[in-house]
JSON list of C-alpha atoms and ligand atoms in Angstrom, two decimals:
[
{"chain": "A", "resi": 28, "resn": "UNK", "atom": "CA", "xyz": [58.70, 131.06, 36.13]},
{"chain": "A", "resi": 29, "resn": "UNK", "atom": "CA", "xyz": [60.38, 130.67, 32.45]},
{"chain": "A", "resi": 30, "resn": "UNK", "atom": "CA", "xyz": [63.88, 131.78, 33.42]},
{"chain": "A", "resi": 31, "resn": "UNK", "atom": "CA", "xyz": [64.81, 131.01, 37.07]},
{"chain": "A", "resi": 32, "resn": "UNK", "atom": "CA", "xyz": [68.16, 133.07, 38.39]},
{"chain": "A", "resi": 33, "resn": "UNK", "atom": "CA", "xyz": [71.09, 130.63, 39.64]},
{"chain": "A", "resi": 34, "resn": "UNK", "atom": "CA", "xyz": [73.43, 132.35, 41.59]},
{"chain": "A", "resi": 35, "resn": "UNK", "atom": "CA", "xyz": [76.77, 130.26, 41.48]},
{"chain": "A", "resi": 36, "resn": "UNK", "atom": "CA", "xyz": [79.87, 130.85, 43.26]},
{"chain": "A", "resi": 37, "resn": "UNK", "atom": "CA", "xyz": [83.24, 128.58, 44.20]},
{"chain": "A", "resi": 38, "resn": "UNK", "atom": "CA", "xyz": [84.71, 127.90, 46.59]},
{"chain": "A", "resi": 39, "resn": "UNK", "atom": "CA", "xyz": [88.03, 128.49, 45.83]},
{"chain": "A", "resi": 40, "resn": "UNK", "atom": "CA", "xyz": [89.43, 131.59, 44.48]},
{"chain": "A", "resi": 41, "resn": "UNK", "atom": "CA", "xyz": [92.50, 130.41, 43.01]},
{"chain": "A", "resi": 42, "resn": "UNK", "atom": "CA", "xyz": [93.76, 131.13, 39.86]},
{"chain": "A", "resi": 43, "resn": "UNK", "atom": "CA", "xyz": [93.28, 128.12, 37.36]},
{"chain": "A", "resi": 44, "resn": "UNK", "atom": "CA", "xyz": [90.62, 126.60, 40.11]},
{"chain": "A", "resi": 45, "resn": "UNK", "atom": "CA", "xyz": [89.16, 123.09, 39.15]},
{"chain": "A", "resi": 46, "resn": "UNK", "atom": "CA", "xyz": [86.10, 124.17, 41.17]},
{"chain": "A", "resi": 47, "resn": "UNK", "atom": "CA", "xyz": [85.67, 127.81, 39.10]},
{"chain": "A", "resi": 48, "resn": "UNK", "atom": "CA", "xyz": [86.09, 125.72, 36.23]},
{"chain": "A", "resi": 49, "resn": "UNK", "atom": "CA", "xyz": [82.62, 123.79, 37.47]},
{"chain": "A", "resi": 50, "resn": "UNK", "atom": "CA", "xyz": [81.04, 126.45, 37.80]},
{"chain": "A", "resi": 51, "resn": "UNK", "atom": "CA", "xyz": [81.85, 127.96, 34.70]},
{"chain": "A", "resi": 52, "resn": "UNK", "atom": "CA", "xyz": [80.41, 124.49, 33.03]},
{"chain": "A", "resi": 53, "resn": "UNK", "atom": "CA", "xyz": [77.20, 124.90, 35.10]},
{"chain": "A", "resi": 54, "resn": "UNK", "atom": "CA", "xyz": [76.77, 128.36, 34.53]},
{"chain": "A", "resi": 55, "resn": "UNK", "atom": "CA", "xyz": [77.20, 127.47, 30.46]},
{"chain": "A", "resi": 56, "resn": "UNK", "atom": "CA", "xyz": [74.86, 124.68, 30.97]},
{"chain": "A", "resi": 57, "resn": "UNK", "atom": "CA", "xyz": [72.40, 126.84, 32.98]},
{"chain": "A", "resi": 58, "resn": "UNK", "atom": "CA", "xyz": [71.84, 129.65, 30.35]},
{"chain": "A", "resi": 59, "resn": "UNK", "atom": "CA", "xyz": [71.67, 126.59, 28.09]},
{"chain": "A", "resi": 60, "resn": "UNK", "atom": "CA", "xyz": [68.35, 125.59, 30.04]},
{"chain": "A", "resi": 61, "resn": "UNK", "atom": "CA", "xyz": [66.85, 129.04, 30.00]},
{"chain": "A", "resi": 62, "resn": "UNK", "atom": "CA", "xyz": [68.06, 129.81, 33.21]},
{"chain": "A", "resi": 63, "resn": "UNK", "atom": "CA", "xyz": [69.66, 132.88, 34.10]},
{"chain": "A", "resi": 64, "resn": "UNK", "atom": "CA", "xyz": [72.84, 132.50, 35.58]},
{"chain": "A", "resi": 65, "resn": "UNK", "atom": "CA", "xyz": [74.59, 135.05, 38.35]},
{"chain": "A", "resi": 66, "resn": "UNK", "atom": "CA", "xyz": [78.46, 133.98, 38.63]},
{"chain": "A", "resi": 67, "resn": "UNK", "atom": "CA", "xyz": [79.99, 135.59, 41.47]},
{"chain": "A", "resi": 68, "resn": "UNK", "atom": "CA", "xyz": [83.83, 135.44, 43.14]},
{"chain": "A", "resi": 69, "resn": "UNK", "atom": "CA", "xyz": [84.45, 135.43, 47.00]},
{"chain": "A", "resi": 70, "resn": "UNK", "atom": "CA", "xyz": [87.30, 137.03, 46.38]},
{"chain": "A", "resi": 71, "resn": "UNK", "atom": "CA", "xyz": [84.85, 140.38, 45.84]},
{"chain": "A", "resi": 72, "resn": "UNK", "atom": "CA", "xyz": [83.73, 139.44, 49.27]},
{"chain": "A", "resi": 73, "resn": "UNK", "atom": "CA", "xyz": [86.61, 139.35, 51.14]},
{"chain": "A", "resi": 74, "resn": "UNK", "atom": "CA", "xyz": [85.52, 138.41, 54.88]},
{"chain": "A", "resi": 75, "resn": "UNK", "atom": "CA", "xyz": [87.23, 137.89, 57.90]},
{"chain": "A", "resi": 76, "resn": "UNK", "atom": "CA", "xyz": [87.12, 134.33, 59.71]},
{"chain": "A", "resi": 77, "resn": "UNK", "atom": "CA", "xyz": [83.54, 135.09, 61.60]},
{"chain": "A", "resi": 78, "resn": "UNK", "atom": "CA", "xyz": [83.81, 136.58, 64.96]},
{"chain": "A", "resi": 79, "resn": "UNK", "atom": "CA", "xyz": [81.61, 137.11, 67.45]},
{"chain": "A", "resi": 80, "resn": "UNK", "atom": "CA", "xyz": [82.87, 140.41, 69.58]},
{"chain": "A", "resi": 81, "resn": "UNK", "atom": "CA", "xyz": [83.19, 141.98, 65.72]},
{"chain": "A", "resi": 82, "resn": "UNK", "atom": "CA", "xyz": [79.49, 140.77, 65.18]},
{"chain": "A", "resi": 83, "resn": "UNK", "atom": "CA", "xyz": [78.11, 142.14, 68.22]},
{"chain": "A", "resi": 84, "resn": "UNK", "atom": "CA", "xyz": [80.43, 145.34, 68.25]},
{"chain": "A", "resi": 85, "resn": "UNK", "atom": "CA", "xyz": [80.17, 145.98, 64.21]},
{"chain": "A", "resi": 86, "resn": "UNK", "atom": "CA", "xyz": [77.65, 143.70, 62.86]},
{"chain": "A", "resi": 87, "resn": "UNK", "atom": "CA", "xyz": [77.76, 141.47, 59.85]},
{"chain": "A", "resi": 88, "resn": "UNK", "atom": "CA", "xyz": [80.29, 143.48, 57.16]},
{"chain": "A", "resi": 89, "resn": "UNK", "atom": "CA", "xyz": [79.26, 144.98, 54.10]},
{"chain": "A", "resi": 90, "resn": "UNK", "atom": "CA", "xyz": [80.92, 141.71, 51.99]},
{"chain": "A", "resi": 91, "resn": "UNK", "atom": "CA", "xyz": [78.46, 139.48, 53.82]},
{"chain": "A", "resi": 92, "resn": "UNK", "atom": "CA", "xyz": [75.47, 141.79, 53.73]},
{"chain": "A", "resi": 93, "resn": "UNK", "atom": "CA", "xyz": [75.81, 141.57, 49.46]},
{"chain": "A", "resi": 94, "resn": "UNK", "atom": "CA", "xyz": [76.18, 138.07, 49.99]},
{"chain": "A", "resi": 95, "resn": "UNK", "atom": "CA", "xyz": [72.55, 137.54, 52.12]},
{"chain": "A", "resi": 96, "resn": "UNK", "atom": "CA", "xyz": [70.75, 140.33, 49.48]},
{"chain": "A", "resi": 97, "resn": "UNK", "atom": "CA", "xyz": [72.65, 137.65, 46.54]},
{"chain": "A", "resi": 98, "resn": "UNK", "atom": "CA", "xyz": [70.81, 134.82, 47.85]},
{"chain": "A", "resi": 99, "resn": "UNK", "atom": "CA", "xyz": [68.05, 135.98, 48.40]},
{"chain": "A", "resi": 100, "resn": "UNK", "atom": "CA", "xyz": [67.54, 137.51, 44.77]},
{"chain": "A", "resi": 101, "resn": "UNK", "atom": "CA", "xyz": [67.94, 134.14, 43.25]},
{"chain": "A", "resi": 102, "resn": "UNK", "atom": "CA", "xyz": [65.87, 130.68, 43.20]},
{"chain": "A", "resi": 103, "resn": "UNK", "atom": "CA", "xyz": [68.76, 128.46, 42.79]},
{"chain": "A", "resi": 104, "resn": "UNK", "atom": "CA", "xyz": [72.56, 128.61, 44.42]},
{"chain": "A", "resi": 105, "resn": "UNK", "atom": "CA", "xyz": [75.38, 126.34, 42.84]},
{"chain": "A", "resi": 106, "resn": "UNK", "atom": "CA", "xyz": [78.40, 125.87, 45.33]},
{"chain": "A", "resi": 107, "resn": "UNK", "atom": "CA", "xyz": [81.47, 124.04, 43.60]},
{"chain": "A", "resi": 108, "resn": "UNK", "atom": "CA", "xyz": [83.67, 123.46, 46.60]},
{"chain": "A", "resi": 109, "resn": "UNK", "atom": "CA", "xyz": [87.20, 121.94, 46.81]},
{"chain": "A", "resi": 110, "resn": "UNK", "atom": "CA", "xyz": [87.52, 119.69, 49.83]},
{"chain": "A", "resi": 111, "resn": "UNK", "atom": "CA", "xyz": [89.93, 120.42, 52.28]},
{"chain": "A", "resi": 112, "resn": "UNK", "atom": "CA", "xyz": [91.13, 117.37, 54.78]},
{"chain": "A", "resi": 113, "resn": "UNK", "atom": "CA", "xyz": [87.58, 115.94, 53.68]},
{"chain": "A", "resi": 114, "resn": "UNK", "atom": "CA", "xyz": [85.94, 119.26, 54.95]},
{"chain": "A", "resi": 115, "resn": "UNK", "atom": "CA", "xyz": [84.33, 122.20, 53.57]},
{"chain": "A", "resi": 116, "resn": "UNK", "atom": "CA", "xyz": [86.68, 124.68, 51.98]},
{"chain": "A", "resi": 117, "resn": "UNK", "atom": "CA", "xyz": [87.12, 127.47, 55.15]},
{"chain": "A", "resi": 118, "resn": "UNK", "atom": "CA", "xyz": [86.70, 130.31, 52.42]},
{"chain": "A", "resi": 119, "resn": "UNK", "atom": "CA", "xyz": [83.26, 129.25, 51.31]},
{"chain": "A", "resi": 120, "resn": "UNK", "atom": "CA", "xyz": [82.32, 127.96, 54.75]},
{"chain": "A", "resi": 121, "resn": "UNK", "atom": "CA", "xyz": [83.31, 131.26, 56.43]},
{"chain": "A", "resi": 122, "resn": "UNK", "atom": "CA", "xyz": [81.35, 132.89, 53.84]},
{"chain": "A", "resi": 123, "resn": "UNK", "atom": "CA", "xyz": [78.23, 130.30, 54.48]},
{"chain": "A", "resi": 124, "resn": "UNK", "atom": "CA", "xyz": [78.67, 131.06, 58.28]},
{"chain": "A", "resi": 125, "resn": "UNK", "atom": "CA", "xyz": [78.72, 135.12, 58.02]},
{"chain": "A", "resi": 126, "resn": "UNK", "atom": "CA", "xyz": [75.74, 134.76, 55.57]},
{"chain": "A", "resi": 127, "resn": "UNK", "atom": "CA", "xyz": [73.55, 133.10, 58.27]},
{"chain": "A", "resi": 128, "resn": "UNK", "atom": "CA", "xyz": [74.34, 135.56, 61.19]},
{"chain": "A", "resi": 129, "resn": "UNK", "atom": "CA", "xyz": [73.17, 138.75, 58.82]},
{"chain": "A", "resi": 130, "resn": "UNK", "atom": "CA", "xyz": [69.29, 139.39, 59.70]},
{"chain": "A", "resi": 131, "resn": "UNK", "atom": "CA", "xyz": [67.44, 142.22, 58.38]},
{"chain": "A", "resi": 132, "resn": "UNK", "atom": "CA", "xyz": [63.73, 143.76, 59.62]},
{"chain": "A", "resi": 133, "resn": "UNK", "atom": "CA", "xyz": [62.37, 141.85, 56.22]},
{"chain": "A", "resi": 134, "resn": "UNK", "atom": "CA", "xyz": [63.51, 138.49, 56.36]},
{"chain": "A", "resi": 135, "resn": "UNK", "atom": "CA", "xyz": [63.55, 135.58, 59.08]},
{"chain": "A", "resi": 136, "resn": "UNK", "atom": "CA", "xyz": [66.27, 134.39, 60.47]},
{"chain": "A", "resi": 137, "resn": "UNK", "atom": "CA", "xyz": [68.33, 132.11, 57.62]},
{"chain": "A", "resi": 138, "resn": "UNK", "atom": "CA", "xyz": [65.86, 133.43, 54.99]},
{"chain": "A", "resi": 139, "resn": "UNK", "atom": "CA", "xyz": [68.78, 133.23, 52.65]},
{"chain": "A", "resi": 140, "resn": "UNK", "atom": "CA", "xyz": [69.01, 129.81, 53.01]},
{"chain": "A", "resi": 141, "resn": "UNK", "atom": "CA", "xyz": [65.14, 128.86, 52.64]},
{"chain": "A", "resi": 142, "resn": "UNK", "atom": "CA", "xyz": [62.72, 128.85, 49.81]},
{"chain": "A", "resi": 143, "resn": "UNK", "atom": "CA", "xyz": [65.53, 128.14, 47.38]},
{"chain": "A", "resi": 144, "resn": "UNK", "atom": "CA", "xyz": [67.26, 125.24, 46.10]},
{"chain": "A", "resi": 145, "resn": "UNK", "atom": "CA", "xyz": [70.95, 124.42, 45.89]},
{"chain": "A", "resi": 146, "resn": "UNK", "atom": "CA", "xyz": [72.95, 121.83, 43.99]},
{"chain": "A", "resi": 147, "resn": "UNK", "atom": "CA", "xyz": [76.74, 121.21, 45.10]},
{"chain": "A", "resi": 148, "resn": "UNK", "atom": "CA", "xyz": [79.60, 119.67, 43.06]},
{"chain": "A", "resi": 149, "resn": "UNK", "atom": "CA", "xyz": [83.13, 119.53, 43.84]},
{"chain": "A", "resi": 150, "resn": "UNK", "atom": "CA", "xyz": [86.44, 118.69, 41.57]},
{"chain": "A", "resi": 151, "resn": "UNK", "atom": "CA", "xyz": [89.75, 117.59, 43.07]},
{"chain": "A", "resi": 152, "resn": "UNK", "atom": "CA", "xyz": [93.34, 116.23, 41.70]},
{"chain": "A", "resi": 153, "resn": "UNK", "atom": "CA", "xyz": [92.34, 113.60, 44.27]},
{"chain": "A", "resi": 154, "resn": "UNK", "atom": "CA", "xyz": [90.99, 110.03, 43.58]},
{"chain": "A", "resi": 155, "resn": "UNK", "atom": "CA", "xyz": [87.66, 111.07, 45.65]},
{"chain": "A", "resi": 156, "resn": "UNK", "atom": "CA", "xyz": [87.09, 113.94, 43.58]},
{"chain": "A", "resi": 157, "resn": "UNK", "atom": "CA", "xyz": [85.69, 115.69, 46.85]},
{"chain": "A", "resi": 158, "resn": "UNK", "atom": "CA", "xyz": [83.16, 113.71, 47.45]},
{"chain": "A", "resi": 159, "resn": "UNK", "atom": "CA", "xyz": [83.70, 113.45, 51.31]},
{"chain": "A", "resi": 160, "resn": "UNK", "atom": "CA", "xyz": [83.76, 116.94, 51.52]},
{"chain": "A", "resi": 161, "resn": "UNK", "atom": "CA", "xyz": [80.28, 117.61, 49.48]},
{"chain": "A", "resi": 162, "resn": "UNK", "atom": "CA", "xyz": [79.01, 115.27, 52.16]},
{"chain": "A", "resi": 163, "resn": "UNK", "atom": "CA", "xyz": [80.40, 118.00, 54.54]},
{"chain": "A", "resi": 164, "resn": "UNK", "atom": "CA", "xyz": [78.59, 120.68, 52.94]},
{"chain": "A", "resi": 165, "resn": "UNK", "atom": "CA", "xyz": [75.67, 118.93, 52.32]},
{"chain": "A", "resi": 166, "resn": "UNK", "atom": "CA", "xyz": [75.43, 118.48, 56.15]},
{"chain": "A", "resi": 167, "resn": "UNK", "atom": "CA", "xyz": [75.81, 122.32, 56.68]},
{"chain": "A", "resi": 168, "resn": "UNK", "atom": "CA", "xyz": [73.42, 123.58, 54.29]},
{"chain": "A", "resi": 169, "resn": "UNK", "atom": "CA", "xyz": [70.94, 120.82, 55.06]},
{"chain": "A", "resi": 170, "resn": "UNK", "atom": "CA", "xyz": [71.34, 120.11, 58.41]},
{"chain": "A", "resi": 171, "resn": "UNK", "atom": "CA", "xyz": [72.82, 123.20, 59.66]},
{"chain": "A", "resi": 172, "resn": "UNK", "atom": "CA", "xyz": [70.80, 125.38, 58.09]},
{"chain": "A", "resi": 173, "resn": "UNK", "atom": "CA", "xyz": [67.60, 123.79, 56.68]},
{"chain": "A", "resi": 174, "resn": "UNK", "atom": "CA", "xyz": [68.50, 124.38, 52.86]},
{"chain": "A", "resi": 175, "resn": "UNK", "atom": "CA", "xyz": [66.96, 122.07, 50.43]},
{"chain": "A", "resi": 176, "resn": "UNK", "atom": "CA", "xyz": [70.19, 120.38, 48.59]},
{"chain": "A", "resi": 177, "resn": "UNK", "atom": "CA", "xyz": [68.88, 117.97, 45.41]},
{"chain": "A", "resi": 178, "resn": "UNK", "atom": "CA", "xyz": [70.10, 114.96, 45.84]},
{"chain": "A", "resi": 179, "resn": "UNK", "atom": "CA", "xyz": [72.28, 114.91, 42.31]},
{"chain": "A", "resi": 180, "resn": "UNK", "atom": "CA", "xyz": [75.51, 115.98, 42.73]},
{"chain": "A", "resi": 181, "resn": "UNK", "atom": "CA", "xyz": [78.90, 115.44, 40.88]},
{"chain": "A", "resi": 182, "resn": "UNK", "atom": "CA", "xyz": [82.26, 114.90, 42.38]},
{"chain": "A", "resi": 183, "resn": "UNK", "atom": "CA", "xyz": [84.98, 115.15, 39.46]},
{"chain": "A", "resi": 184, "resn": "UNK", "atom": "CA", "xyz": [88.50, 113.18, 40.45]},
{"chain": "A", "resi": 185, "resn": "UNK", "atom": "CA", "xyz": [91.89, 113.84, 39.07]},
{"chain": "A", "resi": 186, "resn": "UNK", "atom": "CA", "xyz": [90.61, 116.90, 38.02]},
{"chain": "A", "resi": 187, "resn": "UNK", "atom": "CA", "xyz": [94.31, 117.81, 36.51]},
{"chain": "A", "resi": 188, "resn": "UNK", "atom": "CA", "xyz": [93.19, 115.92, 33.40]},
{"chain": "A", "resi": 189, "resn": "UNK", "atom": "CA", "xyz": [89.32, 115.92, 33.68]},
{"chain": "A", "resi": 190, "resn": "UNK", "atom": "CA", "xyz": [88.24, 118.62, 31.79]},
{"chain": "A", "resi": 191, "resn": "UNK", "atom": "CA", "xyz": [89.00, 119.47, 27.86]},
{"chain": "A", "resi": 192, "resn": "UNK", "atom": "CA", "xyz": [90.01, 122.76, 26.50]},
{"chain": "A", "resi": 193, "resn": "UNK", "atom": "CA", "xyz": [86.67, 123.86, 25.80]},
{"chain": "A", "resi": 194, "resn": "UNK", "atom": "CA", "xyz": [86.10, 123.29, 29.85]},
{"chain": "A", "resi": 195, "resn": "UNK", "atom": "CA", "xyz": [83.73, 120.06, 29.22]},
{"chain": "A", "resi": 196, "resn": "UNK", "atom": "CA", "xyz": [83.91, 117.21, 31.14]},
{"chain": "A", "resi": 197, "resn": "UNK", "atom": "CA", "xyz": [85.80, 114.73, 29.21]},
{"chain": "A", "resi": 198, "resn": "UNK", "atom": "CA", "xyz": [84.55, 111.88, 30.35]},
{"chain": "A", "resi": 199, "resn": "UNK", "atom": "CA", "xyz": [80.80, 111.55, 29.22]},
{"chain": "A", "resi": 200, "resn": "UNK", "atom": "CA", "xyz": [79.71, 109.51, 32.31]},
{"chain": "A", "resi": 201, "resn": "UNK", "atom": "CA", "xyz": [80.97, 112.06, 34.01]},
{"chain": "A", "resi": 202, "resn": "UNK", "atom": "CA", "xyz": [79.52, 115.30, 31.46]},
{"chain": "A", "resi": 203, "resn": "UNK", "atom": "CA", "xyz": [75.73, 113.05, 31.49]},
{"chain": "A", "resi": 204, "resn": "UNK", "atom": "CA", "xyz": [75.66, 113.02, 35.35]},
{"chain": "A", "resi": 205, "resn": "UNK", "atom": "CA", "xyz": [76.93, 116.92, 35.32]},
{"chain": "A", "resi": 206, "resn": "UNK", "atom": "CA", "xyz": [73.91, 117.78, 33.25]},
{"chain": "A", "resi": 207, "resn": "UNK", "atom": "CA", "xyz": [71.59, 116.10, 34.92]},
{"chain": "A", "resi": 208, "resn": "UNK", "atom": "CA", "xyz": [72.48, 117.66, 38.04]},
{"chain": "A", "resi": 209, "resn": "UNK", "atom": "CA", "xyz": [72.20, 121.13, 36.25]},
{"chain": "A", "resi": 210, "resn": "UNK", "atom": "CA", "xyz": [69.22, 120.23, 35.21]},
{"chain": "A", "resi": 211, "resn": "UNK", "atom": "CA", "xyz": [66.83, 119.17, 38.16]},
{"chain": "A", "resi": 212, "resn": "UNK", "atom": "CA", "xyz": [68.52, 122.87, 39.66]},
{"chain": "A", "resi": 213, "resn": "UNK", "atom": "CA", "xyz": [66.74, 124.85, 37.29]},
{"chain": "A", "resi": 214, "resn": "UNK", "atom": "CA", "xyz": [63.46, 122.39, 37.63]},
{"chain": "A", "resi": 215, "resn": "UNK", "atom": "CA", "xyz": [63.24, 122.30, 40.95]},
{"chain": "A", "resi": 216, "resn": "UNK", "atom": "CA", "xyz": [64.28, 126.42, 41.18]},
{"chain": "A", "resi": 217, "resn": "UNK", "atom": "CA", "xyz": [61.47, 127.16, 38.66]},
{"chain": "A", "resi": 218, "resn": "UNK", "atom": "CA", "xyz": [58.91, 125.98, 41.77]},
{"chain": "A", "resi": 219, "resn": "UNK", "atom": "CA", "xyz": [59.99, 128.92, 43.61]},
{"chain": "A", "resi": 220, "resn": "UNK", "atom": "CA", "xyz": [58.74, 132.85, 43.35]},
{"chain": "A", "resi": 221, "resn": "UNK", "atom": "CA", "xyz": [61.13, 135.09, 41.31]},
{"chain": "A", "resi": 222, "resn": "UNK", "atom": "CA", "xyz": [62.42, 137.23, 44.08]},
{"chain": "B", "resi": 303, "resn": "FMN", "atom": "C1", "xyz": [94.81, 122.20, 53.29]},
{"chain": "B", "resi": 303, "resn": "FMN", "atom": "C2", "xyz": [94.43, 121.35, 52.13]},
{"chain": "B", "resi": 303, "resn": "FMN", "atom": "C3", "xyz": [93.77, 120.17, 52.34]},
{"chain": "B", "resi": 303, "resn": "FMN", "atom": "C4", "xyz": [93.38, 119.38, 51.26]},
{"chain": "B", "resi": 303, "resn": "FMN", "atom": "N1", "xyz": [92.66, 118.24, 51.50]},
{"chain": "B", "resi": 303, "resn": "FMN", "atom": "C5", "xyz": [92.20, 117.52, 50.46]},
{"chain": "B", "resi": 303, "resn": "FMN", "atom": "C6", "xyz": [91.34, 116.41, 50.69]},
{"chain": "B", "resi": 303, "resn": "FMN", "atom": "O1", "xyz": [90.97, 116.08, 51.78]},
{"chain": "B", "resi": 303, "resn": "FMN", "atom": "N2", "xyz": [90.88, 115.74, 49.59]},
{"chain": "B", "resi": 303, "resn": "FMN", "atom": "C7", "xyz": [91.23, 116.09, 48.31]},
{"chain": "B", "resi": 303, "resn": "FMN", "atom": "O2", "xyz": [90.77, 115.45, 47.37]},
{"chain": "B", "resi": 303, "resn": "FMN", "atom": "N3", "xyz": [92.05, 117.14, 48.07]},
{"chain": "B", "resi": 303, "resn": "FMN", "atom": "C8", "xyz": [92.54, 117.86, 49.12]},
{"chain": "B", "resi": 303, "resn": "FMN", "atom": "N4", "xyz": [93.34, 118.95, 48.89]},
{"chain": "B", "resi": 303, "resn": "FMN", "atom": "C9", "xyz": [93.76, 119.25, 47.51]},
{"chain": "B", "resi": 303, "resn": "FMN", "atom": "C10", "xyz": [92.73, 120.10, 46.79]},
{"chain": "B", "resi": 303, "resn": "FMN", "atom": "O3", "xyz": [91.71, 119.26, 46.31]},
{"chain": "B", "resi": 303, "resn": "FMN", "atom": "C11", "xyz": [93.41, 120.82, 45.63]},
{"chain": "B", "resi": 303, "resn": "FMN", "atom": "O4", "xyz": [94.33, 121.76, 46.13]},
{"chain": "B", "resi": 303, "resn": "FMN", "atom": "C12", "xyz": [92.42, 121.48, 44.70]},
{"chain": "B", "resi": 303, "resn": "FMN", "atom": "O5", "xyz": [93.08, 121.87, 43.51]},
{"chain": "B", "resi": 303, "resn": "FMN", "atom": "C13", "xyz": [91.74, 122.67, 45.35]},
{"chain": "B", "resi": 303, "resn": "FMN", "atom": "O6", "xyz": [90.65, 123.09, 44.58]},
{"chain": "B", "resi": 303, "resn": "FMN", "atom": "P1", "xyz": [90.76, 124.23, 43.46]},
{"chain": "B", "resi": 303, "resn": "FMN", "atom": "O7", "xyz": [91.51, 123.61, 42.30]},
{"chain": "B", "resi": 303, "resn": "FMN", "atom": "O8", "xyz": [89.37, 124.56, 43.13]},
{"chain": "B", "resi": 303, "resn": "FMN", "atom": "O9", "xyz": [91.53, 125.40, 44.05]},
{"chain": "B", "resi": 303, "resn": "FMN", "atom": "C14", "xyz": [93.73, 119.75, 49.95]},
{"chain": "B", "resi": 303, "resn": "FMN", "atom": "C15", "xyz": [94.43, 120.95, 49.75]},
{"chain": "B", "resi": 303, "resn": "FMN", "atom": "C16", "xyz": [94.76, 121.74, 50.81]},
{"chain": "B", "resi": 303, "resn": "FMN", "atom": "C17", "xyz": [95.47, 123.06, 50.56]}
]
């Protein structure tokens, strides 16, 4: 598969996000590779904190149903997350939770989470950069939900100042490490069928 589709999506929706930012750099770096990149804002999937009684009386809304289909259409997800009290953002893991309650009569259960690869990255004004909350995710996707999560991932601290005004990384340990993690994505979603 020449040109494997990366969906990537943040998990913040603020305006001037450091973690949009990332994925604007890894959706740049992406179509750099020959991949084709999908970049997608929760806020067009506005979702209410998952609830059970409106699962069972409503099911799954429309938001997360275009989610699931999302995932499913690509090979590759990128998740740049902000950590929150050195958790998972609750906007993207509210999303991540509705996404694995919606079932259809053509896919297992979780299908949207399997037979895919993801690659997680986080930015934060912080001195961690996030990195206790991509530990976090990692655990839900991987543990939680039996996604395969490469092992390169890049946490960028005091993100206030990190990036230039071309939205690189400016510092080149940093940028190296950023596209190295872009790139074993798109290798390792190139093993996997085109949907
Ligand atoms: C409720 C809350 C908790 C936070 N906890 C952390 C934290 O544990 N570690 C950290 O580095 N930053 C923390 N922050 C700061 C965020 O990293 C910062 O707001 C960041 O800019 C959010 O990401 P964004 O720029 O993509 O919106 C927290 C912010 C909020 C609102």
């Amino acid at each position: 598969m020449a040109h494997p589709k990366i969906l990537l999506l943040s998990g913040s929706t603020r305006s001037g996000s450091y973690n949009t930012r990332l994925v604007d750099l890894a959706t740049k770096r992406l179509a750099e590779r020959d991949a084709e990149p999908t970049r997608i804002s929760l806020a067009d999937y506005p979702l209410p904190i998952y609830d059970a009684d409106q699962e069972a009386s409503r099911g799954a809304p429309e938001e997360a149903v275009g989610l699931h289909r999302l995932f499913l259409a690509h090979q590759g997800i990128f998740l740049a997350s902000p950590e929150y009290n050195a958790g998972v953002s609750p906007l993207l893991k509210n999303a991540i939770d509705w996404i694995s309650k919606v079932s259809d009569d053509k896919h297992p259960p979780l299908a949207a989470y399997r037979n895919r690869v993801f690659a997680v990255s986080a930015a934060s004004p912080g001195p961690y950069g996030g990195i206790r909350g991509l530990i976090a995710l990692r655990q839900v996707l991987e543990i939680g939900l039996g996604a395969l999560v490469i092992p390169e991932q890049v946490a960028v601290p005091r993100a206030d100042d990190a990036f230039t005004a071309e939205g690189e990384l400016a510092d080149e340990r940093a940028a190296g490490f950023f596209d190295a993690m872009t790139k074993r994505l798109v290798d390792e979603a190139r093993r996997y069928v085109a949907p």
